[in-house]
PDB file of N, CA and C in Angstrom:
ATOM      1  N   UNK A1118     154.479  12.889 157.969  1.00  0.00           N
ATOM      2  CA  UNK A1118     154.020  14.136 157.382  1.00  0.00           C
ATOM      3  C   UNK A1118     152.521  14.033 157.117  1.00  0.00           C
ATOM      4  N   UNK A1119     152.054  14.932 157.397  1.00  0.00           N
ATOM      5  CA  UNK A1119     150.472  14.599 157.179  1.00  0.00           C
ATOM      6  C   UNK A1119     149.966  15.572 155.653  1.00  0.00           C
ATOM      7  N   UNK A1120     148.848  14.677 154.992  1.00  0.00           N
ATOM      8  CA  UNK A1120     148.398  15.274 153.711  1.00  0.00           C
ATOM      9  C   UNK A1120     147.244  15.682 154.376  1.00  0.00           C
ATOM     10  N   UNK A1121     147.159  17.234 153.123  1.00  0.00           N
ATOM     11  CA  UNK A1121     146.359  17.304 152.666  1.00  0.00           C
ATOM     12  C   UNK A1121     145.762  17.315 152.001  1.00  0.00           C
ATOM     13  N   UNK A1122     145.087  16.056 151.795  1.00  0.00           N
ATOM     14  CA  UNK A1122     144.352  15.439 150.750  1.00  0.00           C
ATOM     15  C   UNK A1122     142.576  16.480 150.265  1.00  0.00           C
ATOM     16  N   UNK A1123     142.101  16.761 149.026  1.00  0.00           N
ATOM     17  CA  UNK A1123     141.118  17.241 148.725  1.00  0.00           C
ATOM     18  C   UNK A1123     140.333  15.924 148.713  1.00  0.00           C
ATOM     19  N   UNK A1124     139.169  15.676 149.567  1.00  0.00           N
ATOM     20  CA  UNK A1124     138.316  14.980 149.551  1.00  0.00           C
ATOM     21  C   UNK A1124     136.827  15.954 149.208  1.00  0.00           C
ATOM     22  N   UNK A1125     136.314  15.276 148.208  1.00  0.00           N
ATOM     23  CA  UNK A1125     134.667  15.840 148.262  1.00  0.00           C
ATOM     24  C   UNK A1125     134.868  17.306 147.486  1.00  0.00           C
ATOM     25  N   UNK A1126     133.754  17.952 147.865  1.00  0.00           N
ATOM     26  CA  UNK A1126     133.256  19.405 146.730  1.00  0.00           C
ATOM     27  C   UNK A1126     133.918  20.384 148.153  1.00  0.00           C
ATOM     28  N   UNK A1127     133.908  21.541 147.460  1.00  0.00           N
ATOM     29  CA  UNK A1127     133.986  22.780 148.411  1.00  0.00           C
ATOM     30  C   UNK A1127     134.032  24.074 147.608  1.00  0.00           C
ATOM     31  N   UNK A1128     134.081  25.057 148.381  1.00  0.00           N
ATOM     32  CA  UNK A1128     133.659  26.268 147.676  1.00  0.00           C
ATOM     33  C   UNK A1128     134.945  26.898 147.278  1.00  0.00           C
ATOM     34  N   UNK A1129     134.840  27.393 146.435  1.00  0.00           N
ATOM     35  CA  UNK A1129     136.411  28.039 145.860  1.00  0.00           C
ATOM     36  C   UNK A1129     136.144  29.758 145.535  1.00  0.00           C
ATOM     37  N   UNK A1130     137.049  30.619 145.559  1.00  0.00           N
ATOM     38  CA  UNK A1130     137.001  31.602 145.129  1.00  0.00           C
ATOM     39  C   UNK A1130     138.731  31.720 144.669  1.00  0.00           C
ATOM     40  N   UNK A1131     138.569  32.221 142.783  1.00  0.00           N
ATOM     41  CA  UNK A1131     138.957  32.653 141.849  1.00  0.00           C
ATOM     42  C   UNK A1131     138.987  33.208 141.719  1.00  0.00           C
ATOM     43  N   UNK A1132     140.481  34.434 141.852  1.00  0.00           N
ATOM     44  CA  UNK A1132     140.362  35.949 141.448  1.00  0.00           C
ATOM     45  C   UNK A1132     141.748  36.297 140.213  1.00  0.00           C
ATOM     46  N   UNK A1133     140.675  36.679 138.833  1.00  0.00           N
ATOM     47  CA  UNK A1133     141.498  36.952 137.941  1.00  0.00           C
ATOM     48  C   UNK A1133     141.628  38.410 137.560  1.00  0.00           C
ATOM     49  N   UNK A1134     142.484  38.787 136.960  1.00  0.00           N
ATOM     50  CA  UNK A1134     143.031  40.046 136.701  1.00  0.00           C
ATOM     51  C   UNK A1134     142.391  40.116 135.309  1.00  0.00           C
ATOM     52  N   UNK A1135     141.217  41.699 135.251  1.00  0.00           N
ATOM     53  CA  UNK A1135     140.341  42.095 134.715  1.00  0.00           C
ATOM     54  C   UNK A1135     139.239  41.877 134.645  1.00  0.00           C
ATOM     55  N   UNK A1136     138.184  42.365 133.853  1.00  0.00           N
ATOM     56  CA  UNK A1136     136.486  42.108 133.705  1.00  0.00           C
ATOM     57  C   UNK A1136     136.611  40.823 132.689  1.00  0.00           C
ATOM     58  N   UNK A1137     135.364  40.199 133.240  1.00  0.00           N
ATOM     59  CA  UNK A1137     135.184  38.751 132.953  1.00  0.00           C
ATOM     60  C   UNK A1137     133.556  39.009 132.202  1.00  0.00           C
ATOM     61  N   UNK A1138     132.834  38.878 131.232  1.00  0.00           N
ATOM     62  CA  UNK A1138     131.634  38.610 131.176  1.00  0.00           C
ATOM     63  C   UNK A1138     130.724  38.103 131.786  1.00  0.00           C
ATOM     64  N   UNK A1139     129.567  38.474 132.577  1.00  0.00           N
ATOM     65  CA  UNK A1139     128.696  37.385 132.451  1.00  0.00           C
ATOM     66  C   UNK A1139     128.368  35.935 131.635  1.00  0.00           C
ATOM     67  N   UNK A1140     128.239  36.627 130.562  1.00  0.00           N
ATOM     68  CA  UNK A1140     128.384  35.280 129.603  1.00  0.00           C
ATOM     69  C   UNK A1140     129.212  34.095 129.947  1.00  0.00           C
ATOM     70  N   UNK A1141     130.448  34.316 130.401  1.00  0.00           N
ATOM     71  CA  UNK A1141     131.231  33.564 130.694  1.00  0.00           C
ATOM     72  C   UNK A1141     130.530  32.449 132.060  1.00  0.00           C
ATOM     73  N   UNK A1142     129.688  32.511 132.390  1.00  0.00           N
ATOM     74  CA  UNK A1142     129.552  32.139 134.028  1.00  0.00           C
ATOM     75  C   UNK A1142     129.165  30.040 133.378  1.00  0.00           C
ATOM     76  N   UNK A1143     129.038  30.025 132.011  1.00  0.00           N
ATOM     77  CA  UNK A1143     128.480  28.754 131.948  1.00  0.00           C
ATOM     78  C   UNK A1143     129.758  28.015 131.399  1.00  0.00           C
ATOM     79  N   UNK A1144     130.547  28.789 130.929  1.00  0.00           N
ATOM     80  CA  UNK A1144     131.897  28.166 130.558  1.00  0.00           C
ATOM     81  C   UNK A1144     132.890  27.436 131.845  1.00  0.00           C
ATOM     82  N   UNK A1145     132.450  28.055 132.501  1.00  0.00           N
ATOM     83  CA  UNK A1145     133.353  28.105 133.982  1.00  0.00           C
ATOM     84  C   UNK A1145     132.162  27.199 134.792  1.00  0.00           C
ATOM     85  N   UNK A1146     131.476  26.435 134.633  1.00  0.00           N
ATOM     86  CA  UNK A1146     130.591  25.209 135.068  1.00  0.00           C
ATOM     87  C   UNK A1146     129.512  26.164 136.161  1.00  0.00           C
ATOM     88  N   UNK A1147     128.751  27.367 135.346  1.00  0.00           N
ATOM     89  CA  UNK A1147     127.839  28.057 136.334  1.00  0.00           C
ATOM     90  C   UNK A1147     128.835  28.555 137.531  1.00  0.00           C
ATOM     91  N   UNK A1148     129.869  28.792 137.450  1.00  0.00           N
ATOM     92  CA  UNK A1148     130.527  29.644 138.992  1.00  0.00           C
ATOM     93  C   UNK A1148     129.641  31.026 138.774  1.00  0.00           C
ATOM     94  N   UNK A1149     129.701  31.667 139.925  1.00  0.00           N
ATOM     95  CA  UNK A1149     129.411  33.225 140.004  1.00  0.00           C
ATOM     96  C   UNK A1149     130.758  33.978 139.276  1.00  0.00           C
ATOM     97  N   UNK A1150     130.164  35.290 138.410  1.00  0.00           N
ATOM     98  CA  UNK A1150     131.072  36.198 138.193  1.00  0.00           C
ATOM     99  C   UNK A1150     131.355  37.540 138.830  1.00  0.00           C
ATOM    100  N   UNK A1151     131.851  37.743 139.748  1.00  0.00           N
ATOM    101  CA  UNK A1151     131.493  39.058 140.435  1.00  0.00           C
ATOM    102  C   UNK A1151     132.963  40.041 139.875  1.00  0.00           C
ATOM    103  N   UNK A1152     132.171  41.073 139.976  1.00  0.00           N
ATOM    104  CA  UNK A1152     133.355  42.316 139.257  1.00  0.00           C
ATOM    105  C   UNK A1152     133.822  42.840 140.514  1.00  0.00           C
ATOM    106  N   UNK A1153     135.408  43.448 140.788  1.00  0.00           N
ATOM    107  CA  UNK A1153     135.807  44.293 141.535  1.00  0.00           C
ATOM    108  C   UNK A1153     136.927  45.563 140.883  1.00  0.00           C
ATOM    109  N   UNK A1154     137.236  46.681 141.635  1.00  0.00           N
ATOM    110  CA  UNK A1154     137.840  47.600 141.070  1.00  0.00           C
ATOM    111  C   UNK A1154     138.282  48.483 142.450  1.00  0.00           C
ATOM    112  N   UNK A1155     139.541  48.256 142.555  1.00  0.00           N
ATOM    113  CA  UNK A1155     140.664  48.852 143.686  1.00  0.00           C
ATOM    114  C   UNK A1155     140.206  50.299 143.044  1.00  0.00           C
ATOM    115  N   UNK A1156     139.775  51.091 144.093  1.00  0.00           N
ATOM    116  CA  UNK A1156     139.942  52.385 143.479  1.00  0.00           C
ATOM    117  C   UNK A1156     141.186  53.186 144.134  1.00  0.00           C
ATOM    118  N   UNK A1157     142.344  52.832 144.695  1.00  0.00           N
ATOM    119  CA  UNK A1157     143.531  53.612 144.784  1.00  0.00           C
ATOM    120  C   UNK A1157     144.040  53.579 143.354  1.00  0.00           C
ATOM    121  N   UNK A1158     144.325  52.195 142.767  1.00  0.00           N
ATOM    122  CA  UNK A1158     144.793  52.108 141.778  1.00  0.00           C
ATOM    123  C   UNK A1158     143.878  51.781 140.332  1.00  0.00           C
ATOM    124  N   UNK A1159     142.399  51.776 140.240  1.00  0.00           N
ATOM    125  CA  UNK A1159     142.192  51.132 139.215  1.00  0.00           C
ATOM    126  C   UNK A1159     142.258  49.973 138.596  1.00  0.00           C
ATOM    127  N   UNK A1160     142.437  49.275 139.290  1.00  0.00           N
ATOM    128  CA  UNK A1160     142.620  48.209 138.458  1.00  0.00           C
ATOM    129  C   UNK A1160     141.841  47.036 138.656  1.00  0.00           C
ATOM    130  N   UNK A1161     141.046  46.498 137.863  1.00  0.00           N
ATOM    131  CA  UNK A1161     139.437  45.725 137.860  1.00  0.00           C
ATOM    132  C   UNK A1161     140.240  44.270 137.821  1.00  0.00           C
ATOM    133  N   UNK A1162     139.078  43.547 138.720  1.00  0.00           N
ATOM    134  CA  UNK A1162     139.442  42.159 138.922  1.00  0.00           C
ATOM    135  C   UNK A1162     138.194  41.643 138.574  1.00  0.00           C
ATOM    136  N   UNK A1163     138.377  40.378 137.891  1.00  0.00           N
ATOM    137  CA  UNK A1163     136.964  39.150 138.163  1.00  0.00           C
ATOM    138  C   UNK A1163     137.225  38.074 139.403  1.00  0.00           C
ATOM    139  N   UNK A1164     135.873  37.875 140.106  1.00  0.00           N
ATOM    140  CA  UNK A1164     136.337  36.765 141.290  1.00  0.00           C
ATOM    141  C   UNK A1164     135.060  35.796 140.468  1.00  0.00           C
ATOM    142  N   UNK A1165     135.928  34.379 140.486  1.00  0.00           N
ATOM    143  CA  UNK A1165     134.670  33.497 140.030  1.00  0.00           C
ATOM    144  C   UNK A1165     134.617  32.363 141.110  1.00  0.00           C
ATOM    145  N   UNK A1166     133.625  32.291 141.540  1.00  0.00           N
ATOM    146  CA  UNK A1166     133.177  31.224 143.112  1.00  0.00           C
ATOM    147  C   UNK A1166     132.166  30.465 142.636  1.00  0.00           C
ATOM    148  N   UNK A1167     132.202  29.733 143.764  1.00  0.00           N
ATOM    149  CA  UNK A1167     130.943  28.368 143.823  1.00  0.00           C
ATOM    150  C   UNK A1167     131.728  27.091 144.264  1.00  0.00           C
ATOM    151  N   UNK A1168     130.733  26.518 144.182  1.00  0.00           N
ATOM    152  CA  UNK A1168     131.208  24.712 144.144  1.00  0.00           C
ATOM    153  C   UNK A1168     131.744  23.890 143.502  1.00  0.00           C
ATOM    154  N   UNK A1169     132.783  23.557 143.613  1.00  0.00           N
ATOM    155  CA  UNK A1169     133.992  22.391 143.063  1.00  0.00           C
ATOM    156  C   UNK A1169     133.669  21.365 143.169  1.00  0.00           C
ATOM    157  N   UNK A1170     133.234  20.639 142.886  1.00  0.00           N
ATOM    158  CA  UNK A1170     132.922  18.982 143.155  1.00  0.00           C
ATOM    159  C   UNK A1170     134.253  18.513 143.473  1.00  0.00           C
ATOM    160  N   UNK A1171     135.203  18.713 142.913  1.00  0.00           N
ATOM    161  CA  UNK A1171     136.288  17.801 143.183  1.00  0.00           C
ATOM    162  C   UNK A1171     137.731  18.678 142.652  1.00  0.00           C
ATOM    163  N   UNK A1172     139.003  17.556 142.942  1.00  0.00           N
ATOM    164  CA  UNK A1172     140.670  18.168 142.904  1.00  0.00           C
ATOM    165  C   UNK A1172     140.151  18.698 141.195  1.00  0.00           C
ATOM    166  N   UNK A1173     139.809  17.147 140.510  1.00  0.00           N
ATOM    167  CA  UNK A1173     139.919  17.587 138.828  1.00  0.00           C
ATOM    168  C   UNK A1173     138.920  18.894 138.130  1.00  0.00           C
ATOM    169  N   UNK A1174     138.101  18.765 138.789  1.00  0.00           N
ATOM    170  CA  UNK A1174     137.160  20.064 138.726  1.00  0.00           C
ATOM    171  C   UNK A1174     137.746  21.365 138.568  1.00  0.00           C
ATOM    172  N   UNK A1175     138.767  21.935 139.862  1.00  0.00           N
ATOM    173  CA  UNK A1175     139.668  22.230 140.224  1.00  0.00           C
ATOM    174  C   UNK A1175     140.601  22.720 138.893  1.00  0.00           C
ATOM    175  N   UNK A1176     141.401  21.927 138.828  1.00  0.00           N
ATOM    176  CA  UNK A1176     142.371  21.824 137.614  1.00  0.00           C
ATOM    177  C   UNK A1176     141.897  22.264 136.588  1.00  0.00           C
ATOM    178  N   UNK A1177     140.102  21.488 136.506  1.00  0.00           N
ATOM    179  CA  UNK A1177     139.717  21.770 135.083  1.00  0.00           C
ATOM    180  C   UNK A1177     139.474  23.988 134.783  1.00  0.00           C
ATOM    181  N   UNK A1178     139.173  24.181 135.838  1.00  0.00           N
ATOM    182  CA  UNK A1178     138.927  25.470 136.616  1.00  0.00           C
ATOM    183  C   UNK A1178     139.982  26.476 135.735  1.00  0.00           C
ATOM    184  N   UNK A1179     141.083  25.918 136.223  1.00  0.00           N
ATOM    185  CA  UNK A1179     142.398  26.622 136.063  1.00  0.00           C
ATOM    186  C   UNK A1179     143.176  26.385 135.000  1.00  0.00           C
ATOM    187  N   UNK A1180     142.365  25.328 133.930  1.00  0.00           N
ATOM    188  CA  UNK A1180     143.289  25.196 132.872  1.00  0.00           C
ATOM    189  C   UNK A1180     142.305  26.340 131.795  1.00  0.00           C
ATOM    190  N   UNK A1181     141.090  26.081 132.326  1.00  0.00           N
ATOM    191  CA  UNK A1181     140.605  27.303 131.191  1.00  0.00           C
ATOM    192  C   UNK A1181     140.886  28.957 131.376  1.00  0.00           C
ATOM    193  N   UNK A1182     140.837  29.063 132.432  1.00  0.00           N
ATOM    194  CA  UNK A1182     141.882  30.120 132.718  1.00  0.00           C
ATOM    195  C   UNK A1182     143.392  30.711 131.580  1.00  0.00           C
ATOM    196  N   UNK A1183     143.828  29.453 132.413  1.00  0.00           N
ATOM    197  CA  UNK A1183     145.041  29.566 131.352  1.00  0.00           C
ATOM    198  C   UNK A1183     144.869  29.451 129.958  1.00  0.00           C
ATOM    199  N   UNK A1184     144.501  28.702 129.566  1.00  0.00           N
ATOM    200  CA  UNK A1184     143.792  28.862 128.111  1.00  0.00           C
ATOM    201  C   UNK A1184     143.181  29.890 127.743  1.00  0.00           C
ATOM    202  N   UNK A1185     142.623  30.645 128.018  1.00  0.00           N
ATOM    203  CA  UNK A1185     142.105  32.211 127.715  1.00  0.00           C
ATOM    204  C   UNK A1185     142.887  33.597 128.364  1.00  0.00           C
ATOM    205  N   UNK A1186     144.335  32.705 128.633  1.00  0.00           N
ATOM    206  CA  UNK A1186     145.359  33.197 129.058  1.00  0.00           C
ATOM    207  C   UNK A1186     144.789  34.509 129.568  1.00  0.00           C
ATOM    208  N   UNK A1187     144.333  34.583 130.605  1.00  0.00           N
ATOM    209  CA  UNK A1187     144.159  35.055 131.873  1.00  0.00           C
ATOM    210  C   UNK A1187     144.846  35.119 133.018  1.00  0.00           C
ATOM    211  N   UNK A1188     145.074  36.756 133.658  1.00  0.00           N
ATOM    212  CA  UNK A1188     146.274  36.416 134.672  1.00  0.00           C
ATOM    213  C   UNK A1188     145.457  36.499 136.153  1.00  0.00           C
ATOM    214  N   UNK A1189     145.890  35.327 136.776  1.00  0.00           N
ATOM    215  CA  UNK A1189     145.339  34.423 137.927  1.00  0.00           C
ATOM    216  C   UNK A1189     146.427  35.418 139.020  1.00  0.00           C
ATOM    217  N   UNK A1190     145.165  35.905 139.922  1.00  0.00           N
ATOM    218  CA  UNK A1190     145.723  36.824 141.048  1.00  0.00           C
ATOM    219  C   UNK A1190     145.657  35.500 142.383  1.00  0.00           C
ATOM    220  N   UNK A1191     144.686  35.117 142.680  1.00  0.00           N
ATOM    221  CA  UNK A1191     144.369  33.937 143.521  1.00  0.00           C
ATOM    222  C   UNK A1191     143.377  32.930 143.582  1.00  0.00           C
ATOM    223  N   UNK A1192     143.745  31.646 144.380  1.00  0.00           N
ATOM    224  CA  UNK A1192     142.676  30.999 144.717  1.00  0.00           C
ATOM    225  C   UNK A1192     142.812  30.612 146.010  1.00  0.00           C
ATOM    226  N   UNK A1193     141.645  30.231 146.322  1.00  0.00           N
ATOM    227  CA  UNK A1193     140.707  30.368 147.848  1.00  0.00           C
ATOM    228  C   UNK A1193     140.274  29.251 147.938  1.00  0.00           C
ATOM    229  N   UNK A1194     140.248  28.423 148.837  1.00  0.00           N
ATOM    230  CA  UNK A1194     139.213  27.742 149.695  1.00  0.00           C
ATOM    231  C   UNK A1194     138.533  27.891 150.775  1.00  0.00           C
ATOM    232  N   UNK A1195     137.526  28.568 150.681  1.00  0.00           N
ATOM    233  CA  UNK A1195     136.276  29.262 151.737  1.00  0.00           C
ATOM    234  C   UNK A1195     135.899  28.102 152.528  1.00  0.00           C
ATOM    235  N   UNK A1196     136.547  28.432 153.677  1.00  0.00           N
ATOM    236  CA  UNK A1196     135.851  27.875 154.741  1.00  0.00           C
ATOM    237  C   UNK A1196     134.196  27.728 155.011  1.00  0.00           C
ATOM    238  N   UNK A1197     133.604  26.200 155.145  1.00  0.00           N
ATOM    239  CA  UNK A1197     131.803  26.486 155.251  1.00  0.00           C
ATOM    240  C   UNK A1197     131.768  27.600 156.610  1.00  0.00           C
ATOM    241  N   UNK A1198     130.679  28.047 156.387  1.00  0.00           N
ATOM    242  CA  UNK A1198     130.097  29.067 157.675  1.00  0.00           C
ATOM    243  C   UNK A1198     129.477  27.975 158.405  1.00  0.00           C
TER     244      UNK A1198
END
C-alpha cells in the first residue's frame, strides 16, 4: 500500500463557514483571510491560505478552528503552479 506521507511545507486552503476578521490573520500564524458569499443562497464563508510548514502545523491549524468552534466546510492542498 503506498503512503501518503506529508513531507515539508505546502500551501493549504481553509474554508470555514462565516466572516472571519482580519484581525484574526495573526492568530492563524499570518494565513490570508479572504471573505466569500454564494449569492444564490447567502451564505458567507472565510477561506484562510498560505504556508504550512508541516503535518503539526496542520493540526495546529485545525484545532484552533475547533476551539473557536467554527464550522469547517474544507481543506485543500494547492497544488504548486
Amino acid at each position: 500500500m503506498k503512503s501518503n506521507s506529508f513531507t515539508g511545507s505546502a500551501y493549504y486552503e481553509i474554508k470555514i463557514q462565516g466572516h472571519l476578521d482580519q484581525l484574526w490573520s495573526q492568530w492563524f500564524d499570518g494565513m490570508t483571510l479572504t471573505h466569500l458569499e454564494n449569492g444564490e443562497t447567502g451564505t458567507a464563508c472565510t477561506v484562510i491560505s498560505g504556508l504550512v510548514i508541516d503535518q503539526p502545523a496542520l493540526y495546529g491549524l485545525l484545532t484552533k478552528i475547533r476551539d473557536l468552534n467554527l464550522s469547517l466546510i474544507s481543506v485543500s492542498r494547492l497544488n504548486p503552479d
